[in-house]
mmCIF file with all atom_site columns, C-alpha atoms in Angstrom:
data_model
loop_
_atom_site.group_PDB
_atom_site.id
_atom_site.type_symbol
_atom_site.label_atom_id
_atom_site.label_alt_id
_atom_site.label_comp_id
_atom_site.label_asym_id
_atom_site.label_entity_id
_atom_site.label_seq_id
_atom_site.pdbx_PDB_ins_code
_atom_site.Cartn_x
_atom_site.Cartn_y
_atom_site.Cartn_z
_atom_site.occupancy
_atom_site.B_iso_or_equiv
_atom_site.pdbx_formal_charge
_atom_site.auth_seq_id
_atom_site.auth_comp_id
_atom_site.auth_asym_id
_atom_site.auth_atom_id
_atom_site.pdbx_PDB_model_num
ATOM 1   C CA . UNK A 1 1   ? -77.718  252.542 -64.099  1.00 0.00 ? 1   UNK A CA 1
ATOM 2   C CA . UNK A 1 2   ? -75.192  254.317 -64.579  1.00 0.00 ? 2   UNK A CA 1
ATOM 3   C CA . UNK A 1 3   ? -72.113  252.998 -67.384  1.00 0.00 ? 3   UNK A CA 1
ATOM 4   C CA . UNK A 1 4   ? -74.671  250.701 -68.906  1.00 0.00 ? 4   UNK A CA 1
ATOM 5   C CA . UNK A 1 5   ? -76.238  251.756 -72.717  1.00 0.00 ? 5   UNK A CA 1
ATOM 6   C CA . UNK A 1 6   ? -79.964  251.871 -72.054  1.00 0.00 ? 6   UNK A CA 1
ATOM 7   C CA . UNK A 1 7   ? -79.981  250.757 -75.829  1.00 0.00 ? 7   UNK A CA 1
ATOM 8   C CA . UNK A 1 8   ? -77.644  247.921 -75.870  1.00 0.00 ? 8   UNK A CA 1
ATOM 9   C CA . UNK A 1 9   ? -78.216  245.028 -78.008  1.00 0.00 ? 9   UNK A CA 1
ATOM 10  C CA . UNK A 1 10  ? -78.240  241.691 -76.213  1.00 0.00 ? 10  UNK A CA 1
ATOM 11  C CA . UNK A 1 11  ? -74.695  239.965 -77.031  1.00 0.00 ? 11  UNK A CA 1
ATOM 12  C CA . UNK A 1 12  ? -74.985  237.553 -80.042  1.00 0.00 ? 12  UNK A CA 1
ATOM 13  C CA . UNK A 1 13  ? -75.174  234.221 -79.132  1.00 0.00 ? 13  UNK A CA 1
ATOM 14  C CA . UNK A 1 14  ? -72.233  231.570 -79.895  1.00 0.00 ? 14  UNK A CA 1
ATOM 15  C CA . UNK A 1 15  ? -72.239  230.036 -82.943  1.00 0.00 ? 15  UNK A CA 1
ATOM 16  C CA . UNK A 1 16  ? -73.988  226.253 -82.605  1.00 0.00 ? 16  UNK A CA 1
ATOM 17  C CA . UNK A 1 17  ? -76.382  227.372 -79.766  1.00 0.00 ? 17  UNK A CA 1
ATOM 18  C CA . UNK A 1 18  ? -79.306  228.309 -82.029  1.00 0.00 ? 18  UNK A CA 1
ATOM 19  C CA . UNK A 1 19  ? -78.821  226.981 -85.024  1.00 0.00 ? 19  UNK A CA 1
ATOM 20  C CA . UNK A 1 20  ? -78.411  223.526 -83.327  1.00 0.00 ? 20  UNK A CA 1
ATOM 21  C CA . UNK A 1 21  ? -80.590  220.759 -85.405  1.00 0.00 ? 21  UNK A CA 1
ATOM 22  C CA . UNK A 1 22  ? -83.222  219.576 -83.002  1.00 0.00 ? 22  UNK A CA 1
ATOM 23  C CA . UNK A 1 23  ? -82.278  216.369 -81.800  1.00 0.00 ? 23  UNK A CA 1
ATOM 24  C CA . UNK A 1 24  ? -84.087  213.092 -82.994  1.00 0.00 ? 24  UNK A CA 1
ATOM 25  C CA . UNK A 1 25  ? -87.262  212.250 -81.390  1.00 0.00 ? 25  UNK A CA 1
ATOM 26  C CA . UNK A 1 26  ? -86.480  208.423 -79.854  1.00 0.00 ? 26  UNK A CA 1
ATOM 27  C CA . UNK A 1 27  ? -89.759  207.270 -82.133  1.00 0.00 ? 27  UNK A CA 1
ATOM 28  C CA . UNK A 1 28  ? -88.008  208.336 -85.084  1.00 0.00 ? 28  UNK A CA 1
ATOM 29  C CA . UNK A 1 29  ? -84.858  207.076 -84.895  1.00 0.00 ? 29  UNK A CA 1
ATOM 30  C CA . UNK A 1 30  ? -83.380  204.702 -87.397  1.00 0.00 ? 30  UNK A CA 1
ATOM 31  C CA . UNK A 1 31  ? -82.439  201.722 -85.230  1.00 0.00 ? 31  UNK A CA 1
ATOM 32  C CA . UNK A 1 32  ? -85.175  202.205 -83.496  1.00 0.00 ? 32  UNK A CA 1
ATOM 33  C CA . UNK A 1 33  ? -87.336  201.850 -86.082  1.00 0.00 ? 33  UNK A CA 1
ATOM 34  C CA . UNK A 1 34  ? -85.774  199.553 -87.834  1.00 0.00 ? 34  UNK A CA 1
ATOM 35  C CA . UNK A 1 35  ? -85.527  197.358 -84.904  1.00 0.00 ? 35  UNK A CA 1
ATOM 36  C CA . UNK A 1 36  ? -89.687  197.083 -83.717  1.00 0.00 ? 36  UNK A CA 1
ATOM 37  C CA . UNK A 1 37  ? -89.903  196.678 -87.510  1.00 0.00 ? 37  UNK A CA 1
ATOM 38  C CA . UNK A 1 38  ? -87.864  193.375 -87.395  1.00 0.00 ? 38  UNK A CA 1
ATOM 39  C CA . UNK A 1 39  ? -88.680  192.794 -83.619  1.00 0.00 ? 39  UNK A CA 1
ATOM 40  C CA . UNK A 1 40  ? -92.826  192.299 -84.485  1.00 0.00 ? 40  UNK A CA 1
ATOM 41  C CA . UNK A 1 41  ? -92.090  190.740 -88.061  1.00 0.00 ? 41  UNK A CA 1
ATOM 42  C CA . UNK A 1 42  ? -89.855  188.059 -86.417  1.00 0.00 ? 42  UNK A CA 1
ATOM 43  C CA . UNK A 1 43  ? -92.724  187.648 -83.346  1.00 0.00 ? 43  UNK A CA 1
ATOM 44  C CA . UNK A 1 44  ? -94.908  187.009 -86.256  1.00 0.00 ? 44  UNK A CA 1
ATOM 45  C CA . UNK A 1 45  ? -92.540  184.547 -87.966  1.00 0.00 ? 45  UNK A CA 1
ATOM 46  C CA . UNK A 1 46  ? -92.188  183.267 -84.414  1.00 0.00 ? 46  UNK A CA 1
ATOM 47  C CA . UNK A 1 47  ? -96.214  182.175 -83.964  1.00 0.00 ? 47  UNK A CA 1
ATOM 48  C CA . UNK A 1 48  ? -96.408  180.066 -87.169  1.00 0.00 ? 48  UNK A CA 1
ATOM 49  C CA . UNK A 1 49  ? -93.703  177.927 -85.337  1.00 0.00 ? 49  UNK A CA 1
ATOM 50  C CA . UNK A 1 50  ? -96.118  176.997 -82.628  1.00 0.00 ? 50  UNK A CA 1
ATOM 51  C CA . UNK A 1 51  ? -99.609  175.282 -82.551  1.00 0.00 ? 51  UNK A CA 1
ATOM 52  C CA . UNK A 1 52  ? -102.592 177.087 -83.289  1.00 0.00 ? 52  UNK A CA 1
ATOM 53  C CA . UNK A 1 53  ? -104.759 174.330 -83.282  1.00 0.00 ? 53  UNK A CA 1
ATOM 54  C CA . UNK A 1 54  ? -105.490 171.145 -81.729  1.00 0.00 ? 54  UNK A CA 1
ATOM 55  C CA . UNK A 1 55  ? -107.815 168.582 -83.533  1.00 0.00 ? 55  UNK A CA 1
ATOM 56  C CA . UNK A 1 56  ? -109.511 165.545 -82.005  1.00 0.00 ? 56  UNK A CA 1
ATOM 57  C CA . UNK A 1 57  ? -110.371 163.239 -84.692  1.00 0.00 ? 57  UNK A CA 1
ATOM 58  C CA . UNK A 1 58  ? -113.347 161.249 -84.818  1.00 0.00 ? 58  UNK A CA 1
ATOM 59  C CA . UNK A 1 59  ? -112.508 157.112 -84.955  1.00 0.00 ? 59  UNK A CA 1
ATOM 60  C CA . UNK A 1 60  ? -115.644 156.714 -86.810  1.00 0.00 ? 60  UNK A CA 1
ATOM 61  C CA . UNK A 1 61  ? -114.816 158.883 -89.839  1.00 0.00 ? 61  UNK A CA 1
ATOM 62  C CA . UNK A 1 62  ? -111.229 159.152 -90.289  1.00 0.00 ? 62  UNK A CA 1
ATOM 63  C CA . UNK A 1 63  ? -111.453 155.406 -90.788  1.00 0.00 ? 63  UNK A CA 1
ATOM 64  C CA . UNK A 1 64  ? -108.723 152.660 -90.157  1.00 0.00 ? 64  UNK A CA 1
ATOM 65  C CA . UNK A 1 65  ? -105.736 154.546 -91.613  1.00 0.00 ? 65  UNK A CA 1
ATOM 66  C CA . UNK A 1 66  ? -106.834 157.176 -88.350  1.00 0.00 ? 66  UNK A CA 1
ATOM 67  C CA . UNK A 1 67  ? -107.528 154.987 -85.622  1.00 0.00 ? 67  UNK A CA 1
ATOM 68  C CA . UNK A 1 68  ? -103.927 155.382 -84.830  1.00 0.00 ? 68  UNK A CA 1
ATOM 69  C CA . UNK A 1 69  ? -103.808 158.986 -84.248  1.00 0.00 ? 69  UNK A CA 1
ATOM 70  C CA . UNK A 1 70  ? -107.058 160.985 -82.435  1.00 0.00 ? 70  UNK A CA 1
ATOM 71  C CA . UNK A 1 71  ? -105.066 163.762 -81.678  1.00 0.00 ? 71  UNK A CA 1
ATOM 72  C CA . UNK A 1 72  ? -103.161 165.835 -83.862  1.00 0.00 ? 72  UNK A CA 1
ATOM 73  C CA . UNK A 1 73  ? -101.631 169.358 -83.467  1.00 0.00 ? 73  UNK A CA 1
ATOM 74  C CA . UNK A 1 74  ? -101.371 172.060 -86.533  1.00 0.00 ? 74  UNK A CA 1
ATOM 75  C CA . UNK A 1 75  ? -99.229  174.866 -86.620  1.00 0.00 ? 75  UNK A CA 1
ATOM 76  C CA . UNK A 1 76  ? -99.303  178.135 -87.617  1.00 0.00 ? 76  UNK A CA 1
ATOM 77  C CA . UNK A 1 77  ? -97.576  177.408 -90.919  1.00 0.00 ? 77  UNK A CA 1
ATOM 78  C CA . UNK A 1 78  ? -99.197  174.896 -92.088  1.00 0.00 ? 78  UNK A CA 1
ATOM 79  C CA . UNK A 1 79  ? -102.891 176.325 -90.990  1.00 0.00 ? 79  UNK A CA 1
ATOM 80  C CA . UNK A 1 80  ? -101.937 179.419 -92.037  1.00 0.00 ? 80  UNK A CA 1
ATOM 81  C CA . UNK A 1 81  ? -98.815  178.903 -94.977  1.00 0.00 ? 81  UNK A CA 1
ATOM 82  C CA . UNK A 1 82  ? -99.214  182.788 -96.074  1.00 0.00 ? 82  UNK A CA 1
ATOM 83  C CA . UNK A 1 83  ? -98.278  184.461 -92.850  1.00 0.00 ? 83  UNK A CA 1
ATOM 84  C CA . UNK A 1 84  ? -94.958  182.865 -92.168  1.00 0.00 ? 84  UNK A CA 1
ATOM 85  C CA . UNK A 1 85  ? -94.031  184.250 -95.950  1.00 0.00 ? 85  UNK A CA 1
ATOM 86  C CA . UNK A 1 86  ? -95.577  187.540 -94.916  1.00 0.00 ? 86  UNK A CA 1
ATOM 87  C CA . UNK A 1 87  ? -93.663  188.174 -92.067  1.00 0.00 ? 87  UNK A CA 1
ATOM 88  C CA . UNK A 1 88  ? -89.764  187.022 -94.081  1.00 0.00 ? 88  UNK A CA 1
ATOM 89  C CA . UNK A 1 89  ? -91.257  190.321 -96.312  1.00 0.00 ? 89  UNK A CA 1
ATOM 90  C CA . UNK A 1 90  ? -91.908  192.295 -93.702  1.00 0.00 ? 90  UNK A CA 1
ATOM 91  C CA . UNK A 1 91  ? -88.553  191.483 -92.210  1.00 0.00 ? 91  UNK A CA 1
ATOM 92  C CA . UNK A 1 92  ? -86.877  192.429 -95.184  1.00 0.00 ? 92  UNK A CA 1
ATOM 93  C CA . UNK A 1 93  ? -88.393  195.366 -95.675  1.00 0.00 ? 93  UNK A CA 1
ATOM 94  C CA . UNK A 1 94  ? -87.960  196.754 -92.787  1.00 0.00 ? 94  UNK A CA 1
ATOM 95  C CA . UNK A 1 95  ? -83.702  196.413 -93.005  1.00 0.00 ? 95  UNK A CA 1
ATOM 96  C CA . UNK A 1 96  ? -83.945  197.443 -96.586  1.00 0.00 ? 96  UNK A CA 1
ATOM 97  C CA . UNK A 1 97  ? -85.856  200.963 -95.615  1.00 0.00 ? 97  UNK A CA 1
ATOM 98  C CA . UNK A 1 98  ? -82.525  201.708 -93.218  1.00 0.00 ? 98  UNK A CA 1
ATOM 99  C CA . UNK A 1 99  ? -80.952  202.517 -96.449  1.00 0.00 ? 99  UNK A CA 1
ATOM 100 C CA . UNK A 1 100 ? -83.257  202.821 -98.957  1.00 0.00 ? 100 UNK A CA 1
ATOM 101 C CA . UNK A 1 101 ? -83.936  206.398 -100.624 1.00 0.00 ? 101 UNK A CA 1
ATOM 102 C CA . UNK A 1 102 ? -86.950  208.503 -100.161 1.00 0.00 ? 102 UNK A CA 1
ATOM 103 C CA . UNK A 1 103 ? -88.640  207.376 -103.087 1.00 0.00 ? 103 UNK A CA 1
ATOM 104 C CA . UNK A 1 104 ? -87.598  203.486 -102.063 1.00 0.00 ? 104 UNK A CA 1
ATOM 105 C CA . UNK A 1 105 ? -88.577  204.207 -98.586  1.00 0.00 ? 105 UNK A CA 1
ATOM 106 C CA . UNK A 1 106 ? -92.524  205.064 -100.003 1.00 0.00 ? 106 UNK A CA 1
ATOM 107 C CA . UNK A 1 107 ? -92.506  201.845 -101.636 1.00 0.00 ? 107 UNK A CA 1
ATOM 108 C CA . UNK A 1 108 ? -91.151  199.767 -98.731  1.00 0.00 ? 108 UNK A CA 1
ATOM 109 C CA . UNK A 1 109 ? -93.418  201.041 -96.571  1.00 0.00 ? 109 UNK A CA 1
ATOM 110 C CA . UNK A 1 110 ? -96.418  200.204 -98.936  1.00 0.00 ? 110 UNK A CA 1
ATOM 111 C CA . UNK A 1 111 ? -95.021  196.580 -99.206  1.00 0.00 ? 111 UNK A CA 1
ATOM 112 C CA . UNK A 1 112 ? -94.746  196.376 -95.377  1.00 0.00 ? 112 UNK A CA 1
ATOM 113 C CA . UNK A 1 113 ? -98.292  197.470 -94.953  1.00 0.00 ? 113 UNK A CA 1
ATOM 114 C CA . UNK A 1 114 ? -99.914  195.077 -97.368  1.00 0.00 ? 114 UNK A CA 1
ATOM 115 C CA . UNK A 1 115 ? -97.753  192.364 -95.740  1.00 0.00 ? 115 UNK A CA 1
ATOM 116 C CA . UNK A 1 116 ? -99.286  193.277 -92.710  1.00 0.00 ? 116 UNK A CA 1
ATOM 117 C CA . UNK A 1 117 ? -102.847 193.093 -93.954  1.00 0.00 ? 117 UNK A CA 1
ATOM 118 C CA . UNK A 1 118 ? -102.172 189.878 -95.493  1.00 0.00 ? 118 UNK A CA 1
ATOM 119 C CA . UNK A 1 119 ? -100.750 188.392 -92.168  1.00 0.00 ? 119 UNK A CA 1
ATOM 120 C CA . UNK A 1 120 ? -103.834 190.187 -90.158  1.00 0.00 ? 120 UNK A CA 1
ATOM 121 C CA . UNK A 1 121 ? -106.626 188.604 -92.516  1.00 0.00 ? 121 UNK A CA 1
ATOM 122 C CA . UNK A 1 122 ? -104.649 184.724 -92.719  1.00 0.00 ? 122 UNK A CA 1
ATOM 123 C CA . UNK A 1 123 ? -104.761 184.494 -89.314  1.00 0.00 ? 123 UNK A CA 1
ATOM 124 C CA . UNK A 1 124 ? -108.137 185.991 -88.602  1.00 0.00 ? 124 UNK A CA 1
ATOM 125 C CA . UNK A 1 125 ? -109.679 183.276 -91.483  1.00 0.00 ? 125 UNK A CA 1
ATOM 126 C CA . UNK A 1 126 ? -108.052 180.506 -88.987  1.00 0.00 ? 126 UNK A CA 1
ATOM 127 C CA . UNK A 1 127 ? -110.498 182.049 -86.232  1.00 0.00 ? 127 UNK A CA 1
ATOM 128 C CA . UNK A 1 128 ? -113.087 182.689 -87.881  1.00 0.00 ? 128 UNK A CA 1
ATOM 129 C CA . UNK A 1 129 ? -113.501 178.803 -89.353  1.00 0.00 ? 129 UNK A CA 1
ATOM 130 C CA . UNK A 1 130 ? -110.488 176.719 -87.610  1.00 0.00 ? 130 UNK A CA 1
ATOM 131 C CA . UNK A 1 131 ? -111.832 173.366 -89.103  1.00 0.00 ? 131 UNK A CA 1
ATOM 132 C CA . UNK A 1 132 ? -111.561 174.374 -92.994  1.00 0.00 ? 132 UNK A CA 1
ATOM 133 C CA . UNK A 1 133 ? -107.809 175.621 -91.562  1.00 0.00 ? 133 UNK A CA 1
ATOM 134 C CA . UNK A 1 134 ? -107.172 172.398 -90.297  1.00 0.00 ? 134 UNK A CA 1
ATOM 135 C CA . UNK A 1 135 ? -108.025 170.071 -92.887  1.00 0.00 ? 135 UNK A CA 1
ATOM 136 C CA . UNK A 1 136 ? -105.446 169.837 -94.908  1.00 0.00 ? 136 UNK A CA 1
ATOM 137 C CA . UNK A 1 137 ? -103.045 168.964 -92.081  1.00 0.00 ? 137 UNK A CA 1
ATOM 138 C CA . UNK A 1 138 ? -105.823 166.278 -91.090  1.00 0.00 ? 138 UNK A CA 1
ATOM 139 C CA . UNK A 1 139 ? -105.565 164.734 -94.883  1.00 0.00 ? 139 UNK A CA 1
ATOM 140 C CA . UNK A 1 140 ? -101.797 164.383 -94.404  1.00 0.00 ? 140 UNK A CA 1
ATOM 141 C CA . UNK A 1 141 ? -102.544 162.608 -91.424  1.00 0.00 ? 141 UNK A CA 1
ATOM 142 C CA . UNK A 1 142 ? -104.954 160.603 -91.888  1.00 0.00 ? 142 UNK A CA 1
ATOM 143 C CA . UNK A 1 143 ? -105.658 160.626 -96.265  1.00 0.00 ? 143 UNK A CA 1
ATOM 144 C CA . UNK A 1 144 ? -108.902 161.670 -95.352  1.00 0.00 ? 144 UNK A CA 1
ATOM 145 C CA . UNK A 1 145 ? -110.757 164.610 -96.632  1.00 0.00 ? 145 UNK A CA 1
ATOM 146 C CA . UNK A 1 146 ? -113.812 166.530 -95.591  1.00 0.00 ? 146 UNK A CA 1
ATOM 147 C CA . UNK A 1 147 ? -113.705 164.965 -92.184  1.00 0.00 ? 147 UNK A CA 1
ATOM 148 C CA . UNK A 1 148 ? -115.329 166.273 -89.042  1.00 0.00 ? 148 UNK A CA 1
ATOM 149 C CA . UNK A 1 149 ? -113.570 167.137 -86.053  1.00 0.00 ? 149 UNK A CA 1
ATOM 150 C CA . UNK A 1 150 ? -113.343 168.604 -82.858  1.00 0.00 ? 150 UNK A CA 1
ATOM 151 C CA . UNK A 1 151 ? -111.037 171.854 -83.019  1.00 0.00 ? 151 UNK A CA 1
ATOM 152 C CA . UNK A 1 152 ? -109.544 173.740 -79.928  1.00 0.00 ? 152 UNK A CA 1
ATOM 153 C CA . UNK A 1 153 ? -107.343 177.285 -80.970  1.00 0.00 ? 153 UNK A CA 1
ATOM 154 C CA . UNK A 1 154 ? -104.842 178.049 -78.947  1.00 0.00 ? 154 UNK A CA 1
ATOM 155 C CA . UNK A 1 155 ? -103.882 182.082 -78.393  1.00 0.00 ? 155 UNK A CA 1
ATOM 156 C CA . UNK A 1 156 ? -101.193 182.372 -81.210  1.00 0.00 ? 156 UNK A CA 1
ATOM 157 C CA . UNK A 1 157 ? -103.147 183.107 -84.259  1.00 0.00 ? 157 UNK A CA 1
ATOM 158 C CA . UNK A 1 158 ? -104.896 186.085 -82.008  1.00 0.00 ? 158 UNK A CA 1
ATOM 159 C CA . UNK A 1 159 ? -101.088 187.004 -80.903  1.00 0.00 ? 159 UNK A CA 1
ATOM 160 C CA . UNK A 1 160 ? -99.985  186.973 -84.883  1.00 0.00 ? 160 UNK A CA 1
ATOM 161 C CA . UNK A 1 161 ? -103.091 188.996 -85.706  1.00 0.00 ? 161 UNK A CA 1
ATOM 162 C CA . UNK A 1 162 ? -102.254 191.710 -82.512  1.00 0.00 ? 162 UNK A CA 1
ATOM 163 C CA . UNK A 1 163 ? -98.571  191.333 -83.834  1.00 0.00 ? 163 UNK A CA 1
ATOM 164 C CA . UNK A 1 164 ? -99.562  192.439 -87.619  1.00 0.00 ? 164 UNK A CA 1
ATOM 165 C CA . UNK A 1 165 ? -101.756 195.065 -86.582  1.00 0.00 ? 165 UNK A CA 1
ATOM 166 C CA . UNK A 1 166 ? -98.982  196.676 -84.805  1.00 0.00 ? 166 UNK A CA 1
ATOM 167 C CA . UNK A 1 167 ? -96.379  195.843 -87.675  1.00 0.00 ? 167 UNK A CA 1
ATOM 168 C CA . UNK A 1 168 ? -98.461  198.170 -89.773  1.00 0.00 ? 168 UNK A CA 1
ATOM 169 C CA . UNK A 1 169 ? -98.503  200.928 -87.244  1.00 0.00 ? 169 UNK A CA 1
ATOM 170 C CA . UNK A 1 170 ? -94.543  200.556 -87.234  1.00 0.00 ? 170 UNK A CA 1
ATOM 171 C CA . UNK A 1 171 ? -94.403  200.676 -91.309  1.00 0.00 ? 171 UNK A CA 1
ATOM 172 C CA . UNK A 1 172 ? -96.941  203.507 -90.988  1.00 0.00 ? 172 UNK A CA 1
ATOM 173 C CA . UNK A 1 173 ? -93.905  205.490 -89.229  1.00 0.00 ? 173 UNK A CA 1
ATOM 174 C CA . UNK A 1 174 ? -91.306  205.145 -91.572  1.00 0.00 ? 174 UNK A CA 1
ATOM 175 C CA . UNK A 1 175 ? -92.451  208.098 -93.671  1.00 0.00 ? 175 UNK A CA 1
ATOM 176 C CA . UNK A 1 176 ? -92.439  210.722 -91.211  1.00 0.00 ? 176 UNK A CA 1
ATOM 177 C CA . UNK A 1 177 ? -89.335  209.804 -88.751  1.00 0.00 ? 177 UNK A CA 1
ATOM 178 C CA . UNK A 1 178 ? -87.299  209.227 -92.413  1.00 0.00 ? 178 UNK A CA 1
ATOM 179 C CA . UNK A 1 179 ? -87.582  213.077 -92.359  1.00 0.00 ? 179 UNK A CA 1
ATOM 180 C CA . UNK A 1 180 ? -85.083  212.940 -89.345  1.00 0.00 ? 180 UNK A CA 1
ATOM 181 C CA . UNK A 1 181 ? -82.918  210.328 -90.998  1.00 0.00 ? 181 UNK A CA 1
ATOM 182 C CA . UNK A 1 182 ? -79.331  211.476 -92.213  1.00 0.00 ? 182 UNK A CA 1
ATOM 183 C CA . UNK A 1 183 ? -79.244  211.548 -96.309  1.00 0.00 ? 183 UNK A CA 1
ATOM 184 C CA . UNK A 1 184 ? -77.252  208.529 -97.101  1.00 0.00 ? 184 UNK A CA 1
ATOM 185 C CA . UNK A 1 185 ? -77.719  209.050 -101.059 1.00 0.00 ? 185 UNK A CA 1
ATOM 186 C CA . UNK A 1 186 ? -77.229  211.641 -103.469 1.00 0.00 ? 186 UNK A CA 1
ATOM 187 C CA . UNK A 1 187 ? -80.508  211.331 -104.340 1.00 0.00 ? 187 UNK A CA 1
ATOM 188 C CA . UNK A 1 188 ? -81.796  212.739 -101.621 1.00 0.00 ? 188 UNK A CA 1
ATOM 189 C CA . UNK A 1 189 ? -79.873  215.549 -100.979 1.00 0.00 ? 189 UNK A CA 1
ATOM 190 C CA . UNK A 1 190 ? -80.362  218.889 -101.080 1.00 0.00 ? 190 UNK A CA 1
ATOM 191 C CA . UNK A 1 191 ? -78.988  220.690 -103.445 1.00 0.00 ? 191 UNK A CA 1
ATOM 192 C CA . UNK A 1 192 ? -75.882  223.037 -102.281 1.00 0.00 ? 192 UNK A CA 1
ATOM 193 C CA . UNK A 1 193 ? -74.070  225.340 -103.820 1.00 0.00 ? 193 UNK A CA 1
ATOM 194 C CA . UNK A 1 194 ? -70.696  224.197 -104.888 1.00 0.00 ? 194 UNK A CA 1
ATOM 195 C CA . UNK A 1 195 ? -68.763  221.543 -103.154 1.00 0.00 ? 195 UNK A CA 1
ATOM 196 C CA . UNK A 1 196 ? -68.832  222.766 -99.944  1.00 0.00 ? 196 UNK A CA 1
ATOM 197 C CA . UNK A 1 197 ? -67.971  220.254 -97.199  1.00 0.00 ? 197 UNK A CA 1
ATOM 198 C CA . UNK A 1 198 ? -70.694  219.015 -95.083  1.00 0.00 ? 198 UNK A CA 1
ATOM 199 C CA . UNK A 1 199 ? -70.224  219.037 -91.510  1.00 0.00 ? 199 UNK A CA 1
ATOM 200 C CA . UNK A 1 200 ? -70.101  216.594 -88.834  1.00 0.00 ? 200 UNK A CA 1
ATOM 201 C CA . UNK A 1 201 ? -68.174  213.188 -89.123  1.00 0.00 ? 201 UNK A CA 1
ATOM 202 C CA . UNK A 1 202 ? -67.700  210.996 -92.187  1.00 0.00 ? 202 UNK A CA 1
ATOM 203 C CA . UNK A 1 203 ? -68.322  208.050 -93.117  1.00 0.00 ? 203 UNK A CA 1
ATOM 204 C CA . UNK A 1 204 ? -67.900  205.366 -96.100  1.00 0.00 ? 204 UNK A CA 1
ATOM 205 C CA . UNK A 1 205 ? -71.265  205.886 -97.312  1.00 0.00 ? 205 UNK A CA 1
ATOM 206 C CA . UNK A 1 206 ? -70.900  209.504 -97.317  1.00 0.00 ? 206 UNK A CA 1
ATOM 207 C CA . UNK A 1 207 ? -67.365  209.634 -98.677  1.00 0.00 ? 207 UNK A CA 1
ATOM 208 C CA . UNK A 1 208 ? -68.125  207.242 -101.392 1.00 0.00 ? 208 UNK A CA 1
ATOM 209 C CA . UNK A 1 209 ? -70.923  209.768 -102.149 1.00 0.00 ? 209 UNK A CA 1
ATOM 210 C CA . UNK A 1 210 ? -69.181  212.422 -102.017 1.00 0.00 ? 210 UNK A CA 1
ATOM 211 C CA . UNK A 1 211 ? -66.597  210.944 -104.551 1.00 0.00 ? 211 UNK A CA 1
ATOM 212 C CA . UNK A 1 212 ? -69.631  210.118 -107.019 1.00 0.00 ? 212 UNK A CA 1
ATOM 213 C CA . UNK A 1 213 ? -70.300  213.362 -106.736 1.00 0.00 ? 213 UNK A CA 1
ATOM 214 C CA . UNK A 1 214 ? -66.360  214.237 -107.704 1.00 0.00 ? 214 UNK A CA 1
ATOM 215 C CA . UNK A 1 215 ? -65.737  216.028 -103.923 1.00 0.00 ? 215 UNK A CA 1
ATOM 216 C CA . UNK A 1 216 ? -62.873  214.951 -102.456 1.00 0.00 ? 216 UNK A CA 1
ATOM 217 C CA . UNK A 1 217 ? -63.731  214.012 -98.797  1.00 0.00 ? 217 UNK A CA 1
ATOM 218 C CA . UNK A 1 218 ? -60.058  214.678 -97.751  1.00 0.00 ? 218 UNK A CA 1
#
């Protein structure tokens, strides 16, 4: 046509259109993270608090200090004392890998996971023999030990052992959604050349950072 260049360059596109960060994926964010972190370490902390077993004693062998009491109900922390432990490390570690460094964030994430197997294989040990789980809470009970009884399990040790499985998953994720996370240390930042001023908001974290660093944020 005519009064158009047949070899005209297509007009250079604004600054910020292209070279726009991708944003976040939701998976990967922080809080989000952070939070189903927390969220299934405090559902596991939660289970412990309920009963994951009902005994019915036996008259005949728990004797006369028994008679009294047939029925007795265990929870999940005292069948089970090493999962509601598990889960306050899990909990922690989880809020500490919002600000932890990269190198911090490996180790978290390692802690997390073997918290996770511990709480996954306490729990399954209640299934798998419920009356060895139970009898220490029926020798508080009743001063006897070794005794037979009839045991019922109710769903929470299976909902702490679904609830740790997924807890790893979550810890598995730190590493590669951390990738997305915005450097809050020195330590992990890249290196620049001179002080030039990074862009985008600041905050305390950053401008103490900064002033470690001997930049002067204003």
């Amino acid at each position: 046509m005519p009064g158009v260049p047949r070899n005209a360059e297509p007009a250079a596109e604004q600054p910020g259109t292209s070279t726009k960060r991708a944003a976040t994926p939701a998976w990967a964010r922080k809080s989000t993270l952070v939070l189903l972190v927390a969220v299934l370490a405090l559902a596991v902390f939660g289970t412990t608090t309920q009963t994951w077993m009902t005994v019915t004693l036996d008259p005949n062998q728990v004797g006369q200090s028994g008679a009294a009491q047939t029925a007795l109900d265990v929870q999940g922390s005292k069948a089970a004392t090493a999962v509601t432990a598990l889960a306050l490390v899990a909990l922690a570690g989880g809020l500490a890998a919002a600000i932890a460094g990269r190198i911090a964030r490996w180790i978290i994430t390692a802690i997390i996971l073997l918290a996770s197997a511990g709480i996954v294989a306490a729990a399954a040990t209640v299934l798998a023999d419920p009356l060895a789980a139970a009898q220490g809470a029926i020798a508080a009970a009743t001063g006897v030990t070794g005794s037979q009884a009839q045991v019922a399990v109710t769903a929470f040790p299976v909902l702490a052992v679904v609830a740790g499985c997924l807890l790893a998953l979550a810890a598995l994720l730190i590493i590669p959604a951390s990738r997305h996370w915005k450097t809050r240390t020195k330590y992990d930042a890249p290196a620049t050349g001179g002080t030039a001023a990074s862009s985008g908001p600041v905050d305390e974290i950053d401008s103490w950072d900064r002033l470690s660093r001997g930049d002067d944020p204003t």
